[in-house]
Coordinates of C-alpha atoms in Angstrom, one line a residue:
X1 CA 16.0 16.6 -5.4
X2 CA 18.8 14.7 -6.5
X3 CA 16.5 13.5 -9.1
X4 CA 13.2 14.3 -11.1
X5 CA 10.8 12.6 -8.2
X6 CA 13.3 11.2 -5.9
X7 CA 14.4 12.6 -2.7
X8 CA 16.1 11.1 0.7
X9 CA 14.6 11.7 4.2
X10 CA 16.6 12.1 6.9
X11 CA 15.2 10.1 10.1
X12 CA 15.7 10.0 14.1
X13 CA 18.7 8.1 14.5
X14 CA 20.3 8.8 11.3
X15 CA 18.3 6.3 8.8
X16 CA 17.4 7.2 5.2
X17 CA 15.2 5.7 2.6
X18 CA 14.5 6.8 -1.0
X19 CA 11.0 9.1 -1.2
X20 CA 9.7 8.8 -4.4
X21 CA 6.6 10.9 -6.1
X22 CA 3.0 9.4 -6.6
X23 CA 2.9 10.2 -10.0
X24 CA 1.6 14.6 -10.3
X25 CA -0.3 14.2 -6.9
X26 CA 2.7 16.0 -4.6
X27 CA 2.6 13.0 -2.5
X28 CA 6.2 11.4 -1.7
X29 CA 6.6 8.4 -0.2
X30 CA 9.0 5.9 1.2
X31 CA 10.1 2.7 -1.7
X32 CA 9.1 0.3 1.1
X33 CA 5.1 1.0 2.7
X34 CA 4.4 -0.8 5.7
X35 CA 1.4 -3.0 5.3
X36 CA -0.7 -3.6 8.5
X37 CA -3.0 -6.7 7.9
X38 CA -1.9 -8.8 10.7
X39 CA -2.4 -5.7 13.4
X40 CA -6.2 -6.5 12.9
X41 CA -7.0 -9.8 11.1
X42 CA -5.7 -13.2 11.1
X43 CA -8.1 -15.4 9.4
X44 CA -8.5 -16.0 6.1
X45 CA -5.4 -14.8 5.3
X46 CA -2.9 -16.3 3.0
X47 CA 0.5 -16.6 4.8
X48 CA 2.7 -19.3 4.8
X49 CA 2.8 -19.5 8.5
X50 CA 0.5 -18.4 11.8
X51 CA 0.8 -15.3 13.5
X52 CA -0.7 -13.8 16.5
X53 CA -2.2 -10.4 16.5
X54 CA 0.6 -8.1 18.7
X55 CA -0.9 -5.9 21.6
X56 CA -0.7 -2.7 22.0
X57 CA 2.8 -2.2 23.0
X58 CA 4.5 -4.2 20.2
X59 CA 2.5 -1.8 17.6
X60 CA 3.7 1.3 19.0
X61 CA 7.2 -0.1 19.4
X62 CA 6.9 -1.4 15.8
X63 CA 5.5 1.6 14.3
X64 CA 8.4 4.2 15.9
X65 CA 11.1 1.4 14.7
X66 CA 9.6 1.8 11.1
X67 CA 9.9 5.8 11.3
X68 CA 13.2 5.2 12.2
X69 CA 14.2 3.1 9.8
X70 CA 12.9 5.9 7.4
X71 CA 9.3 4.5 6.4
X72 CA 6.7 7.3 6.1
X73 CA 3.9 5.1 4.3
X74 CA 1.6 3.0 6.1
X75 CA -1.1 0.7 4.3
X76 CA -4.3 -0.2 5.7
X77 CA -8.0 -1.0 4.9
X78 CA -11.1 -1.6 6.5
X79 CA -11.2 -5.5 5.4
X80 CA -8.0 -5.9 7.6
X81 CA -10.0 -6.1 10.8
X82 CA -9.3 -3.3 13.4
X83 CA -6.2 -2.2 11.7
X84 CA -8.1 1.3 10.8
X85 CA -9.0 1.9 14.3
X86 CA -5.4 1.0 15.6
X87 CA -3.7 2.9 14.2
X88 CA -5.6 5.7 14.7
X89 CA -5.2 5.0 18.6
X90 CA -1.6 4.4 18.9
X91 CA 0.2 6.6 16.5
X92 CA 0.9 9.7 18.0
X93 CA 0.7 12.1 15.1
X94 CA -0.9 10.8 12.1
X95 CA -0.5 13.7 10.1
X96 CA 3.1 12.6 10.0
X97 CA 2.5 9.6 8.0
X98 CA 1.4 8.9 4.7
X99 CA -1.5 6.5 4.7
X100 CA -3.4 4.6 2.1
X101 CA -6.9 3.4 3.0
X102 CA -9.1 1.4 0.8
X103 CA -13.1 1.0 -0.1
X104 CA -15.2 -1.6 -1.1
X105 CA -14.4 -4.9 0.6
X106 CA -15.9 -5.2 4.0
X107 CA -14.4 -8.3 6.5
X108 CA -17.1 -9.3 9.5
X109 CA -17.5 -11.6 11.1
X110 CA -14.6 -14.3 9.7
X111 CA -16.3 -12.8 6.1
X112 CA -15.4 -10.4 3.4
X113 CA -18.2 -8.7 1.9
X114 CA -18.2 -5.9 -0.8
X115 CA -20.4 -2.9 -1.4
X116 CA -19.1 -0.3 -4.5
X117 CA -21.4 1.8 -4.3
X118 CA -20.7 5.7 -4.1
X119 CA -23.4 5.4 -0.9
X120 CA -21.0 3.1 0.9
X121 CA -18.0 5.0 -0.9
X122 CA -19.1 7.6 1.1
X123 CA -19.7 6.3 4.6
X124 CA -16.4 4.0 4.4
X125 CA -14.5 7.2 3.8
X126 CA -15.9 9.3 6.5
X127 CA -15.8 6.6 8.7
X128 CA -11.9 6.0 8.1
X129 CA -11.3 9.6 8.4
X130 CA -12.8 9.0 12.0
X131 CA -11.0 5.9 12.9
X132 CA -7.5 7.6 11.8
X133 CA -8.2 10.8 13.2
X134 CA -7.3 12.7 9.9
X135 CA -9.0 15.2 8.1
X136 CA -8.1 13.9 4.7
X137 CA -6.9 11.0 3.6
X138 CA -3.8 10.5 1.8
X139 CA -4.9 7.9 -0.4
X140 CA -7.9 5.5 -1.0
X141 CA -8.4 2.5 -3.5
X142 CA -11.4 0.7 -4.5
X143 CA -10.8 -2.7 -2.9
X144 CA -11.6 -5.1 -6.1
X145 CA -13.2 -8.4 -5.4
X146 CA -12.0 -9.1 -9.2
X147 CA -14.1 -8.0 -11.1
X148 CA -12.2 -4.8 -11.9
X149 CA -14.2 -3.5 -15.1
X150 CA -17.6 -4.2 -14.0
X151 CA -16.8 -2.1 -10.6
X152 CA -15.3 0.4 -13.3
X153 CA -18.5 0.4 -15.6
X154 CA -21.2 0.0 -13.6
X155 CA -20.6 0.9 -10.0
X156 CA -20.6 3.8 -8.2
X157 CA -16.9 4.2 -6.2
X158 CA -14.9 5.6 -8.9
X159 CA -17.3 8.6 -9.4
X160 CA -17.4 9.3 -5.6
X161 CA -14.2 9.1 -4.8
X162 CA -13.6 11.8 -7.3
X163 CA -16.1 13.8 -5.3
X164 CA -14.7 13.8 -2.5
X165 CA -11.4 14.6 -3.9
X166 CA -12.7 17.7 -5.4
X167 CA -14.4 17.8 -1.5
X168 CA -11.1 18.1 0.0
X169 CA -11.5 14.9 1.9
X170 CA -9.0 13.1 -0.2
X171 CA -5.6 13.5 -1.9
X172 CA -5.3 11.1 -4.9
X173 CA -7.5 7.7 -5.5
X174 CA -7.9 4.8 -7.7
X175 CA -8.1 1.0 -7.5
X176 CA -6.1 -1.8 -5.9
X177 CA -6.6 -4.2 -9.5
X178 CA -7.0 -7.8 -9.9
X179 CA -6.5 -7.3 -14.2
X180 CA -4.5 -6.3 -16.8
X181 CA -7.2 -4.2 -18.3
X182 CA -8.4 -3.0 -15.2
X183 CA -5.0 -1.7 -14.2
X184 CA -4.7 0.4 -17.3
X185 CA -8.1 2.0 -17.2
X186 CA -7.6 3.1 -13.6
X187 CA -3.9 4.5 -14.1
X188 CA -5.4 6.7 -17.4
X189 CA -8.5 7.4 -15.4
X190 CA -7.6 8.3 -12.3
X191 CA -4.4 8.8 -10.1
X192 CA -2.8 5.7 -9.4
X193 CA -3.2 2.0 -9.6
X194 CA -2.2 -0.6 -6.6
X195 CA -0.7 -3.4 -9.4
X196 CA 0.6 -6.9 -8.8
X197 CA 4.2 -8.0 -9.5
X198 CA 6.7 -10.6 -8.1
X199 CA 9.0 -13.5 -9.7
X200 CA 5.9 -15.6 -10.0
X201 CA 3.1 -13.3 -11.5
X202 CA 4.0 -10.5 -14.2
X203 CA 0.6 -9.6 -15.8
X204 CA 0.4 -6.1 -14.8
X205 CA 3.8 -5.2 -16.1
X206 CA 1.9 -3.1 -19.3
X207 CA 0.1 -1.2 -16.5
X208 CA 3.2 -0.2 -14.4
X209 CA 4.6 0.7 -17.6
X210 CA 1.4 2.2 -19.0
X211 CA 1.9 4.3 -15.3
X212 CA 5.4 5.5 -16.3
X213 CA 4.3 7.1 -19.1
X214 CA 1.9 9.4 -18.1
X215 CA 3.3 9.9 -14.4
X216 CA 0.3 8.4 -12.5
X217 CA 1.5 6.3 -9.1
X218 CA 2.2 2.5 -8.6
X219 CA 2.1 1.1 -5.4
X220 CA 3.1 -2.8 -5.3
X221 CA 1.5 -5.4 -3.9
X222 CA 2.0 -9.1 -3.2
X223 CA 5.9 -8.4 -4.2
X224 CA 7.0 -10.8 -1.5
X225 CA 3.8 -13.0 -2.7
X226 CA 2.4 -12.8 0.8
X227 CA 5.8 -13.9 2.6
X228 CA 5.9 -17.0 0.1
X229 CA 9.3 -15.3 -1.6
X230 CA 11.2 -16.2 1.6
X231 CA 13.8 -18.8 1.4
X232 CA 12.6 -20.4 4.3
X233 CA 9.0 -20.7 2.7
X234 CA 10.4 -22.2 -0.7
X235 CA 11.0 -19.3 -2.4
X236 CA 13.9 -16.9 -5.0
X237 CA 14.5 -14.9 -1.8
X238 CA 13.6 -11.7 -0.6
X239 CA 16.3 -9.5 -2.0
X240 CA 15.9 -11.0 -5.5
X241 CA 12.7 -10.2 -5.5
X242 CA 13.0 -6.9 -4.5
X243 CA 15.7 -6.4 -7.0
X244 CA 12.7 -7.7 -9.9
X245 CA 10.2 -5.4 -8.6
X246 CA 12.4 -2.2 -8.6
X247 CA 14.4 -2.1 -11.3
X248 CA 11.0 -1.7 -13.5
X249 CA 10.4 2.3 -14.2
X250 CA 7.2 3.4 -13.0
X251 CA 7.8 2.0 -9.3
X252 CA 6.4 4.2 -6.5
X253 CA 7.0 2.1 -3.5
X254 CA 6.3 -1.5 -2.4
X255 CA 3.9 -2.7 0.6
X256 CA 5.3 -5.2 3.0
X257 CA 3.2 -6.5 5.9
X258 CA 5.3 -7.5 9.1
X259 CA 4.9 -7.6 12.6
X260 CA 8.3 -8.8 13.2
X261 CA 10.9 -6.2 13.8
X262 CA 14.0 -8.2 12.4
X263 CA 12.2 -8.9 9.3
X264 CA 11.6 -4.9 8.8
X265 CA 15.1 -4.1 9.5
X266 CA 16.2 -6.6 7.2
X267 CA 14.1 -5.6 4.4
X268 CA 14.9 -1.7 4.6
X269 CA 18.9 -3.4 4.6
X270 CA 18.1 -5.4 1.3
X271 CA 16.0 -2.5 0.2
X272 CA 18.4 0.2 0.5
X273 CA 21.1 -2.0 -1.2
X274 CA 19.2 -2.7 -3.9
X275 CA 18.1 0.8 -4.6
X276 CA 21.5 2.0 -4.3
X277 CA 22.7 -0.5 -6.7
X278 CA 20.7 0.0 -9.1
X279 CA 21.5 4.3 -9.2
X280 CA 25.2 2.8 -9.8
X281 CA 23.5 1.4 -12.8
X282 CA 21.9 4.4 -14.1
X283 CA 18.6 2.7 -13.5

């Protein structure tokens, strides 16, 4: 490793991307995650424009192209539709991706639901393990509706999430927040923290760095505030905003949802660039 926690992988046609640790849990993944919302759900979701759901081909074809590029880290949930399920049909060898699954939030029927109980925590793991054809999972977050501390207090994921680490099932868990005091409790409770940060929303900035300091994994969300940091939408622009979200300490990787193949190669580009930029700066 070139440096404490950072390492380069070398890909099929010559492509490379930064590998960074999740915090202590031996897991390394690429600065840019692949978020896969629109393979399975396109209502009620927040995007500045339509999209339509791509068959069967176009996700294989997209998901080699992001291997390629050097991406190893795929995000998914069961409250993005079938996304689970697809992936676990059409990638070839899922043990040679990193994946981060959630719990919690349920989507049927044009509805999300939620359930945080360590019952349902259960059940929605096992039936992920199924639908991915693994037998662990990477990574799983409690899906938050908001309400971050009562989930924390009073309900029953946390604890059985931790169970079924200590079962084997899965390799590191904690919480996709919606607060700022959520956030911290999950990255000194458990072993990393899904946090919000882009050029128009800072308030989890004392949990990345909170993170940081005692080596627990961040995994950005909402960086390109759901495609509404494209110039084209009205917004700073892509690369500026990845320049904001990575030049803060603490940064594991970023998840950006596409279905568009020139968008993913031009945000490994503007990725790359930036990251190498800042190691010229010492940051």
């Amino acid at each position: 490793l070139a440096k404490a926690g950072i390492c380069r992988i070398a890909m099929a046609r010559g492509a490379t991307m930064e590998l960074r640790s999740l915090g202590a849990s031996g897991i390394y993944v690429s600065v840019l995650g692949l978020g896969t919302v629109k393979l399975g759900r396109d209502q009620e979701v927040k995007y500045p424009r339509g999209f339509k759901i791509p068959d069967d081909a176009a996700v294989r074809d997209l998901l080699a192209l992001t291997r390629d590029l050097g991406i190893n880290f795929i995000d998914t949930a069961p409250a993005y539709g079938n996304s689970e399920e697809r992936l676990g049909q059409l990638i070839d060898n899922p043990n040679d991706w990193v994946i981060m699954t959630k719990v919690g939030e349920i989507f049927e029927n044009g509805k999300s639901s939620f359930d945080f109980t360590a019952a349902h925590t259960r059940m929605s793991v096992e039936r992920s393990l199924t639908r991915l054809k693994r037998d662990s999972l990477d990574m799983v977050l409690v899906h938050s509706d908001g309400n971050d501390m009562h989930i924390i207090e009073n309900e029953g994921a946390l604890p059985e999430l931790q169970k079924l680490k200590e079962e084997g099932l899965i390799r590191a868990y904690g919480m996709s927040t919606k607060t700022t005091e959520g956030g911290i409790w999950i990255v000194e409770n458990t072993d990393m923290v899904m946090a919000t940060l882009n050029l128009g929303d800072d308030h989890d900035l004392p949990v990345i760095a909170r993170a940081h300091e005692l080596n627990k994994g961040v995994v950005i969300k909402k960086g390109l505030q759901s495609g509404h940091a494209d110039k084209s939408a009205g917004g700073a622009g892509v690369e500026r905003s990845f320049e904001y979200i990575f030049s803060h300490a603490g940064v594991s990787s970023m998840i950006v949802g596409t279905i568009n193949p020139d968008h993913l190669r031009e945000n490994v580009v503007v990725t790359n660039r930036v990251i190498e930029d800042l190691h010229a700066k010492g940051q």
